[in-house]
PDB file of C-alpha atoms and ligand atoms in Angstrom:
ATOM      1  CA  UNK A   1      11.736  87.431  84.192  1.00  0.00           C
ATOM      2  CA  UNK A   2       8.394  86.029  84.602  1.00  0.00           C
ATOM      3  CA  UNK A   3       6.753  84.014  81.614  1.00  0.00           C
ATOM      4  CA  UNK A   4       3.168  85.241  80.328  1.00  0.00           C
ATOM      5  CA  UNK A   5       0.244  83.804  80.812  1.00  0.00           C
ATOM      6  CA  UNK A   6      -1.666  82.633  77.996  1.00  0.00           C
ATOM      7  CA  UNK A   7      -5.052  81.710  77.962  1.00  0.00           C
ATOM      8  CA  UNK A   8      -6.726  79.163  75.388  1.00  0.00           C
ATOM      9  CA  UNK A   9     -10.191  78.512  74.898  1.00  0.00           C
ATOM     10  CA  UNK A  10     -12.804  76.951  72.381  1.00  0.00           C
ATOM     11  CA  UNK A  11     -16.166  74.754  72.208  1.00  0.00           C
ATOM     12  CA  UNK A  12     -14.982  71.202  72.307  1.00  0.00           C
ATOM     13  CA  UNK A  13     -14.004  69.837  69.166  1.00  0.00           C
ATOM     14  CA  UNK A  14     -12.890  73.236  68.469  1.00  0.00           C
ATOM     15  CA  UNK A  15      -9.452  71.570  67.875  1.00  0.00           C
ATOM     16  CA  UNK A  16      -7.294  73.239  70.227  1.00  0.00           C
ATOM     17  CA  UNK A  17      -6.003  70.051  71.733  1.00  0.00           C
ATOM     18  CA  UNK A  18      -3.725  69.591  68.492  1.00  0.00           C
ATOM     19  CA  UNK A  19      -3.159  72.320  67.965  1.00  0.00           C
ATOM     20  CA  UNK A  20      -1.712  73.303  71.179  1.00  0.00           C
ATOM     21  CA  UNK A  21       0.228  69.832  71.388  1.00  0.00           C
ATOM     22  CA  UNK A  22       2.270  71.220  67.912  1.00  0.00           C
ATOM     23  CA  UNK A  23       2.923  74.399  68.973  1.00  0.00           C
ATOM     24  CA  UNK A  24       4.328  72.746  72.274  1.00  0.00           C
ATOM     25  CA  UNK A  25       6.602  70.647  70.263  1.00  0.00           C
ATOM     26  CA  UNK A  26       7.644  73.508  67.915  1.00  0.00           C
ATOM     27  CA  UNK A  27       7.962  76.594  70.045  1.00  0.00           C
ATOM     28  CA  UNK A  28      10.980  77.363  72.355  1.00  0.00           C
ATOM     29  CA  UNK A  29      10.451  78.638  76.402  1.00  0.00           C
ATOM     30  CA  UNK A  30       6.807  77.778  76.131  1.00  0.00           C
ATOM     31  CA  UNK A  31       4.627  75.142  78.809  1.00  0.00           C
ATOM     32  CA  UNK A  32       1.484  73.765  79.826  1.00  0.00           C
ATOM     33  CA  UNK A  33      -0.066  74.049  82.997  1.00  0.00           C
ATOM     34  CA  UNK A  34      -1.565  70.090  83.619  1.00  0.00           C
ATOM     35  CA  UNK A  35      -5.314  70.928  84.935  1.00  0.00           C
ATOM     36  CA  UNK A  36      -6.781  68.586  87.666  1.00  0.00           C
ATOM     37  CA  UNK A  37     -10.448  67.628  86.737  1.00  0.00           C
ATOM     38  CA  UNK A  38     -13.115  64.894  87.847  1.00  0.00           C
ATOM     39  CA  UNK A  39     -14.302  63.778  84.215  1.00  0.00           C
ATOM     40  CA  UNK A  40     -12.929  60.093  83.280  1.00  0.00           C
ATOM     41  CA  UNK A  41      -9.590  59.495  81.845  1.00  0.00           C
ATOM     42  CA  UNK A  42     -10.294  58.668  78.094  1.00  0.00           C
ATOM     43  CA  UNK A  43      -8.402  56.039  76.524  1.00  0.00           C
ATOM     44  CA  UNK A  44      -4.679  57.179  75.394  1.00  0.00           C
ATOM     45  CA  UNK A  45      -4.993  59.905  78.165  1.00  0.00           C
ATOM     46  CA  UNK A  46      -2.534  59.795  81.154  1.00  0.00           C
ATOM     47  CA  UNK A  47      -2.358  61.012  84.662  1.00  0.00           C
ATOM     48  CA  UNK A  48      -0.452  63.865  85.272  1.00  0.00           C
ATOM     49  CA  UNK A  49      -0.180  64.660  81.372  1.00  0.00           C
ATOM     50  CA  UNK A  50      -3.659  65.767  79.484  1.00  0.00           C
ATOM     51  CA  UNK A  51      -4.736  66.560  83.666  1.00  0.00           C
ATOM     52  CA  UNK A  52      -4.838  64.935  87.330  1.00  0.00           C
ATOM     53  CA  UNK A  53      -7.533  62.775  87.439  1.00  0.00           C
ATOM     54  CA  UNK A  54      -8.974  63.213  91.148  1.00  0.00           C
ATOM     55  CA  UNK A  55     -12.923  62.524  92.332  1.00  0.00           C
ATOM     56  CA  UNK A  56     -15.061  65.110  93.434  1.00  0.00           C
ATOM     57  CA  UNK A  57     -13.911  64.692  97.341  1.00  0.00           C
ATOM     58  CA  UNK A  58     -10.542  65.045  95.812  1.00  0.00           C
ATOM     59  CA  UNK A  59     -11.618  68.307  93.824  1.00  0.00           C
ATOM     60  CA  UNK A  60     -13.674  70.012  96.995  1.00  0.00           C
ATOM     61  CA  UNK A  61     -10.725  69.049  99.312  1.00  0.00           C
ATOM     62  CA  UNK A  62      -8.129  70.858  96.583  1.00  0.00           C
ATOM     63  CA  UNK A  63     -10.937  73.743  96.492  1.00  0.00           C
ATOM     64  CA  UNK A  64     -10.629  74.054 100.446  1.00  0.00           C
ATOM     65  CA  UNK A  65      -6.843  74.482 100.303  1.00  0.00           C
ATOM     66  CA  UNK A  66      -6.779  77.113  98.113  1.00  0.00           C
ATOM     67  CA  UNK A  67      -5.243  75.194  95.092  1.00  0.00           C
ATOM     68  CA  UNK A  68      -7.037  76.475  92.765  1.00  0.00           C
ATOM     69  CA  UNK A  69      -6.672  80.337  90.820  1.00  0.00           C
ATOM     70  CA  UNK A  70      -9.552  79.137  88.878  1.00  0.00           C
ATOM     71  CA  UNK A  71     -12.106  76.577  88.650  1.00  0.00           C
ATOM     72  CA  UNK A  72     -15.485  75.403  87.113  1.00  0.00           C
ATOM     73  CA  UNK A  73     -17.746  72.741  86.022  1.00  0.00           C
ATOM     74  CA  UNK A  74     -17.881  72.423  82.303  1.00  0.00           C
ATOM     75  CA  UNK A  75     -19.940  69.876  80.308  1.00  0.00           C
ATOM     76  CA  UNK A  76     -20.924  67.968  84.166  1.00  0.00           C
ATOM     77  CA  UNK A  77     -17.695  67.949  85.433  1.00  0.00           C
ATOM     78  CA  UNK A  78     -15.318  69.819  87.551  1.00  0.00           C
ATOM     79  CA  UNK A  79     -11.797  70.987  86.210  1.00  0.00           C
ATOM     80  CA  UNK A  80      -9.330  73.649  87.800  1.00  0.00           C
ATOM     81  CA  UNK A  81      -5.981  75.311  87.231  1.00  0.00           C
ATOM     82  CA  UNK A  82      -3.275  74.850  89.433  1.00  0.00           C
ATOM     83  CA  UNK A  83      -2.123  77.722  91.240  1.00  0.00           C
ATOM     84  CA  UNK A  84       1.230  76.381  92.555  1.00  0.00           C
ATOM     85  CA  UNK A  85       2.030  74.895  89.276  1.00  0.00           C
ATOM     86  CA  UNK A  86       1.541  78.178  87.155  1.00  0.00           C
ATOM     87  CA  UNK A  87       3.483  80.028  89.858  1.00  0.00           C
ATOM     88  CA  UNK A  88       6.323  78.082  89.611  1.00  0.00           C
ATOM     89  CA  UNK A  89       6.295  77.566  85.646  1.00  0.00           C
ATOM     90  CA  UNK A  90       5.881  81.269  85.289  1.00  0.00           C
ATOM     91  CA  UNK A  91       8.774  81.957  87.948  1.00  0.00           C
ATOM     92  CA  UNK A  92      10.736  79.890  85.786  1.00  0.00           C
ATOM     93  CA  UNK A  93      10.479  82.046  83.061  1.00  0.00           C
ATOM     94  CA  UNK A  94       8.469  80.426  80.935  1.00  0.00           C
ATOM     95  CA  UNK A  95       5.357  81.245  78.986  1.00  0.00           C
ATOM     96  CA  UNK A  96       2.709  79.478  80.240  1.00  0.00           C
ATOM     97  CA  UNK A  97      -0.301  77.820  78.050  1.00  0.00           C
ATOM     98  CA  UNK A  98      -3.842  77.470  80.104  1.00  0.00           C
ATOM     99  CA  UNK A  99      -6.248  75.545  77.944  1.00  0.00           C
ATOM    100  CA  UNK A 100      -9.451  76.152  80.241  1.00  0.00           C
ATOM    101  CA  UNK A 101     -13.470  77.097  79.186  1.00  0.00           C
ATOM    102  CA  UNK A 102     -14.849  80.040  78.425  1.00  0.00           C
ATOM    103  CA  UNK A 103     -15.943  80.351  82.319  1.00  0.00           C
ATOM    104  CA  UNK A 104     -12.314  79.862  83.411  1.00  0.00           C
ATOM    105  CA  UNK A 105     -11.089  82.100  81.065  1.00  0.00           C
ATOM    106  CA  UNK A 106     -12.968  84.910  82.203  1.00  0.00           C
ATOM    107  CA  UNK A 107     -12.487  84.393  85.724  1.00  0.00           C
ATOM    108  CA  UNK A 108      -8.394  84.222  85.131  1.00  0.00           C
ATOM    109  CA  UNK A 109      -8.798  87.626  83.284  1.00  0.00           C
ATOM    110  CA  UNK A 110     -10.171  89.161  86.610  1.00  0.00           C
ATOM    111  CA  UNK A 111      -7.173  87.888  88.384  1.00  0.00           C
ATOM    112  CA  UNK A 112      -4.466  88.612  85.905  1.00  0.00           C
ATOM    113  CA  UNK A 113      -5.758  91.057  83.959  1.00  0.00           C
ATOM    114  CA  UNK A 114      -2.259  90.734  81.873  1.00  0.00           C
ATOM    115  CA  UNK A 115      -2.620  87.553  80.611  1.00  0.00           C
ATOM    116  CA  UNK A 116      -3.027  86.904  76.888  1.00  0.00           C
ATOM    117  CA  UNK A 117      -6.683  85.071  75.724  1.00  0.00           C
ATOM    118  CA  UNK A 118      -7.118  83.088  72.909  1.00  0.00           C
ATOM    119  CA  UNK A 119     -10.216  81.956  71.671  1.00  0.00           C
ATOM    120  CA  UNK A 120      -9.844  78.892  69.349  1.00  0.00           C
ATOM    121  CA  UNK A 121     -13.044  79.273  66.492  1.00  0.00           C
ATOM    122  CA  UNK A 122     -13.428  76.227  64.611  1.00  0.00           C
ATOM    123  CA  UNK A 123     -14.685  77.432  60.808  1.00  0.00           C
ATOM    124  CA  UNK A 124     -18.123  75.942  61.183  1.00  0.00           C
ATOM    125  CA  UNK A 125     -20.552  73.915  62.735  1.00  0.00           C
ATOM    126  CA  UNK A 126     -20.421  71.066  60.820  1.00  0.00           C
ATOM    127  CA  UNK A 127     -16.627  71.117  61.265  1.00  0.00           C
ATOM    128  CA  UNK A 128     -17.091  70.798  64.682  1.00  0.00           C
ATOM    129  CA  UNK A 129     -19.714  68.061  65.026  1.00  0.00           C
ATOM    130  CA  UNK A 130     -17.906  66.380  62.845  1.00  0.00           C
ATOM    131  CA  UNK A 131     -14.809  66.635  64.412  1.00  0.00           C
ATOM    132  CA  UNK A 132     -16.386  65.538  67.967  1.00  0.00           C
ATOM    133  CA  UNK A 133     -17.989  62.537  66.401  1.00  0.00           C
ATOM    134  CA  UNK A 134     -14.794  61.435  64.555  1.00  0.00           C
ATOM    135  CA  UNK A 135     -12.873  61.868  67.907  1.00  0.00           C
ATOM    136  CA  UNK A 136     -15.323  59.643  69.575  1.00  0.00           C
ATOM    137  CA  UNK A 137     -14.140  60.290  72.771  1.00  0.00           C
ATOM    138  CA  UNK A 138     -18.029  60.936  74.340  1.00  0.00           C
ATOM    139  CA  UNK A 139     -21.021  58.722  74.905  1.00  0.00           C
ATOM    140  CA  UNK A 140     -24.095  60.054  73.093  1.00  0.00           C
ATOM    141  CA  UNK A 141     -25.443  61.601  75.630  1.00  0.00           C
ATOM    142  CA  UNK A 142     -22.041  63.385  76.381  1.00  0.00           C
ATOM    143  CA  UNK A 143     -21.761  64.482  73.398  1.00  0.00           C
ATOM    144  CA  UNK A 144     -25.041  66.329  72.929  1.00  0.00           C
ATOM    145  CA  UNK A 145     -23.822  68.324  76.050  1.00  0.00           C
ATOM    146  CA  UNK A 146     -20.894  69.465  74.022  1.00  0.00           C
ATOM    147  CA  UNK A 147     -22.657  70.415  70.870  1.00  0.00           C
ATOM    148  CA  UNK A 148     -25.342  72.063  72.591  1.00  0.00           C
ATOM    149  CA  UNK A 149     -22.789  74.153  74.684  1.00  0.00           C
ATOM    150  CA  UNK A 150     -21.070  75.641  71.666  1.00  0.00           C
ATOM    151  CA  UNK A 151     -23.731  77.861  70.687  1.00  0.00           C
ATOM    152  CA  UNK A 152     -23.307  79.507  73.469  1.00  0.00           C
ATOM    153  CA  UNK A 153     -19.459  78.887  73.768  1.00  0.00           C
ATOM    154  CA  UNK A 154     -18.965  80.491  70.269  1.00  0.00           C
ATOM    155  CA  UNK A 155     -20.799  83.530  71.215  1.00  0.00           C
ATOM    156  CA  UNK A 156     -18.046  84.622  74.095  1.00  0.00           C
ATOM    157  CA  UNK A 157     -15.073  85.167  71.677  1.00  0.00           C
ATOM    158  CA  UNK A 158     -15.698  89.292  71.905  1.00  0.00           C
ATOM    159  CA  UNK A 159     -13.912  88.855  75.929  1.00  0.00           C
ATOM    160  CA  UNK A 160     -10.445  87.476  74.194  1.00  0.00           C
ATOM    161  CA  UNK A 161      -7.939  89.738  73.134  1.00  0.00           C
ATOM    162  CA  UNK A 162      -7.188  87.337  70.102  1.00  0.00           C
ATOM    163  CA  UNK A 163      -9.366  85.058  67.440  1.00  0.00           C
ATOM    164  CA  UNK A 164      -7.848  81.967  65.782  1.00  0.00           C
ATOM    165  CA  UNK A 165     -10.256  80.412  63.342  1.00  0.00           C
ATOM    166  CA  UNK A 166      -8.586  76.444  63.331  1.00  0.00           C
ATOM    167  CA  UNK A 167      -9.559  75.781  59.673  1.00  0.00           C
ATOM    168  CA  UNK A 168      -6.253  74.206  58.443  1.00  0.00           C
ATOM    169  CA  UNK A 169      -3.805  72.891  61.258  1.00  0.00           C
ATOM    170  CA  UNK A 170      -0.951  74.152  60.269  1.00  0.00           C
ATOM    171  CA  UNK A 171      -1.999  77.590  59.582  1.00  0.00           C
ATOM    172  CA  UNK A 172      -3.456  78.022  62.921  1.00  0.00           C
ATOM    173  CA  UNK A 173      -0.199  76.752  64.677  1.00  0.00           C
ATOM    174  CA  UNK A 174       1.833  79.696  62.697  1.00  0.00           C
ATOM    175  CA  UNK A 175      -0.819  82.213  64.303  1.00  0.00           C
ATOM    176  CA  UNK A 176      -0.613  81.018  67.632  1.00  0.00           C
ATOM    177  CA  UNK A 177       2.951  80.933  67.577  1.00  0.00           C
ATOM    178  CA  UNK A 178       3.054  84.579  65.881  1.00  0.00           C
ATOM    179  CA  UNK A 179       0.853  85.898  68.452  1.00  0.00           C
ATOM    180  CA  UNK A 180       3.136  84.088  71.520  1.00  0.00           C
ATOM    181  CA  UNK A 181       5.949  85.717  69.499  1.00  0.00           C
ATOM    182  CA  UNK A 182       4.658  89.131  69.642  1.00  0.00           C
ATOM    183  CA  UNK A 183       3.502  89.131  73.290  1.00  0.00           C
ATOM    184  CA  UNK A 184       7.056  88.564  74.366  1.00  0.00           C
ATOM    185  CA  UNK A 185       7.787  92.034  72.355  1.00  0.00           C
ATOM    186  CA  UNK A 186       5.512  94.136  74.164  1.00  0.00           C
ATOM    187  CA  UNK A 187       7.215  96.966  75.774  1.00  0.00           C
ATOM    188  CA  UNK A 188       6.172  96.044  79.646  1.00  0.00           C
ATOM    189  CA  UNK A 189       7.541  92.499  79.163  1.00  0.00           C
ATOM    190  CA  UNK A 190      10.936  93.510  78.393  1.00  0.00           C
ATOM    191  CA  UNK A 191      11.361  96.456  81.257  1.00  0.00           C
ATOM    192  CA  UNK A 192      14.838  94.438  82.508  1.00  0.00           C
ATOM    193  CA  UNK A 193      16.467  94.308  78.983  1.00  0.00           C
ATOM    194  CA  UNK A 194      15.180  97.906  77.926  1.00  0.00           C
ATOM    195  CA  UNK A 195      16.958  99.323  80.928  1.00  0.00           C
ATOM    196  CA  UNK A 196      20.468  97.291  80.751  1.00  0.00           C
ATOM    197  CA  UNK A 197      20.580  99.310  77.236  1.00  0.00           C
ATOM    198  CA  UNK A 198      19.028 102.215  78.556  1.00  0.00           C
ATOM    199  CA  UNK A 199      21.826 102.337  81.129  1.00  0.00           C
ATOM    200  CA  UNK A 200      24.447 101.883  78.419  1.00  0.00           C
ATOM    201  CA  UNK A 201      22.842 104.951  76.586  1.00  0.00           C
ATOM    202  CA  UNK A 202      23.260 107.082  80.047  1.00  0.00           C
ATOM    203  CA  UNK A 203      27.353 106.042  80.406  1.00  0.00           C
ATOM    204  CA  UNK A 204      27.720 107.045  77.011  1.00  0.00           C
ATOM    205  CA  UNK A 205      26.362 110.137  77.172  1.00  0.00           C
ATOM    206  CA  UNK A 206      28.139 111.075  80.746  1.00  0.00           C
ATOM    207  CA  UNK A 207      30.987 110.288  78.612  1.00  0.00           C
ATOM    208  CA  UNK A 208      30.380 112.565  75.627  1.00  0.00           C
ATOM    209  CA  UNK A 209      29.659 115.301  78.014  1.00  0.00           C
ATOM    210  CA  UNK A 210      33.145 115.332  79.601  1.00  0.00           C
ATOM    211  CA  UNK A 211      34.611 115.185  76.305  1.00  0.00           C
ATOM    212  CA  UNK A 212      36.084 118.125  74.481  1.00  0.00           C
ATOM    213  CA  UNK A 213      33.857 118.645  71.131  1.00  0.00           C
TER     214      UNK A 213
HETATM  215  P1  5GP B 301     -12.137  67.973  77.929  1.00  0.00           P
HETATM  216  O1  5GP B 301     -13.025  67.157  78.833  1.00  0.00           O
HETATM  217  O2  5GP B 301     -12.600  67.900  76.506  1.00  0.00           O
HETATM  218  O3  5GP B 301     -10.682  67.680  78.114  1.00  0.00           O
HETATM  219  O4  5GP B 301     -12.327  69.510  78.359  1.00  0.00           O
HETATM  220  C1  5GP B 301     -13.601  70.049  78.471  1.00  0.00           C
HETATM  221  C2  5GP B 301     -13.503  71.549  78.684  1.00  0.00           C
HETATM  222  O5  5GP B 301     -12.894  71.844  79.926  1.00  0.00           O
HETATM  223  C3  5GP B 301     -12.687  72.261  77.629  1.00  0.00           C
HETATM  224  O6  5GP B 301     -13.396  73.427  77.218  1.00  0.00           O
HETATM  225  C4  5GP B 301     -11.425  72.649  78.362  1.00  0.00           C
HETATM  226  O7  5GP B 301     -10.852  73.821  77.839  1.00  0.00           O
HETATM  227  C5  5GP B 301     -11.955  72.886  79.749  1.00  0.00           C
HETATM  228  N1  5GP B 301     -10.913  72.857  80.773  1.00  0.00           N
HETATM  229  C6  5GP B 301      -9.815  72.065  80.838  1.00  0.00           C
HETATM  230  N2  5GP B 301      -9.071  72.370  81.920  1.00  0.00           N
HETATM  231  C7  5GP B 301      -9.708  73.384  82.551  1.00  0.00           C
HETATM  232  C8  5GP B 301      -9.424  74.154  83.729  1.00  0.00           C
HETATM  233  O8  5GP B 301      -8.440  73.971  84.427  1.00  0.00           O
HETATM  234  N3  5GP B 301     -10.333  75.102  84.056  1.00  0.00           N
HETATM  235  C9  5GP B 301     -11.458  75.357  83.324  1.00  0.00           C
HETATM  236  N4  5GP B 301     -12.264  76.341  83.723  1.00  0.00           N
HETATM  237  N5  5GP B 301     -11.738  74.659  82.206  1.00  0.00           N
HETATM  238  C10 5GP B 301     -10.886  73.684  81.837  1.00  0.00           C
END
């Protein structure tokens, strides 16, 4: 069984971070894919958790080898999913949460055209902006990049499949679980169960047949 693929995307400050961290914590046979990117490691981040930290020779070098199914420059930096890591989570079968851009998620949507996209709407503007500021993560200057990017960010949630508008926390985290719930339920992603009982059905009725009525 192979996990989905599940794509997540938003304007920064759109609040997915959280609320993919709870959903994590609260939702069996689900994973993250760690992202390598060049932007700074912000304080509280780690290594190898929120992403690989690498420099840009780093990034070209992984680009080169083929490590990447998808990458791009958002906001002035470079970030990039891991190909060998989502193969191997997915083999595992586990579903597998992407958290990429708008960019990435439309260029992993050409490549697995199966894979589930999420767009992450925060309720407003000001919501946003004032999320961003509170998070103070950004210089200025950084941070008028982001803000200026979600008007067009915003605009791209027609290409996903599904629309979460992050208003109150925990309300969003029962949608995205409900929707990761009721991917695994679609009728392609359960061909090897269908058929053990499908099987069953065809013994059963071989059986009836040789019986008298
Ligand atoms: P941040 O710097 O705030 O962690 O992320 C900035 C943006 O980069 C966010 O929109 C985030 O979704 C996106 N991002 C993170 N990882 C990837 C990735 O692997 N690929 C792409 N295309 N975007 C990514």
């Amino acid at each position: 069984m192979i996990g989905n693929l599940l794509i997540i995307s938003s304007p920064s400050g759109g609040g997915k971070g959280t609320l993919i961290r709870e959903v994590l914590q609260t939702t069996p046979d689900i994973t993250f894919s760690v992202s390598y990117t060049t932007r700074e490691m912000r304080k509280g981040e780690m290594d190898g958790r929120e992403y690989f930290f690498v420099d840009v020779p780093k990034f070209k070098e992984l680009i080169a080898a083929g490590e990447f199914l998808e990458y791009a420059e958002v906001h002035r930096n470079f970030y990039g999913t891991s190909l060998s890591q989502v193969k191997k989570l997915t083999e595992s079968g586990k579903d597998v949460l992407l958290e990429v851009d708008v960019q990435g998620a439309k260029n992993l949507l050409a490549k697995v055209p199966d894979a589930v996209s999420i767009f992450i709407l925060p309720p407003s503007f000001a919501t946003l902006e004032t999320r961003l500021r509170l998070r103070a993560t950004e210089s200025s200057g950084d941070l008028q990049v982001r803000l200026r990017n979600s008007f067009n960010e915003v605009l791209d949630y027609e290409k996903f499949r599904f629309v979460i508008v992050n208003d109150d926390l925990e309300t969003a985290v029962e949608e995205l679980r409900n929707i990761i719930k009721a991917e695994r339920h679609r009728t392609n992603r359960q061909d090897a169960v269908i058929q053990g009982i499908l099987d069953g059905f065809d013994a059963a009725m071989h059986r009836f047949e040789k019986e008298p009525n």
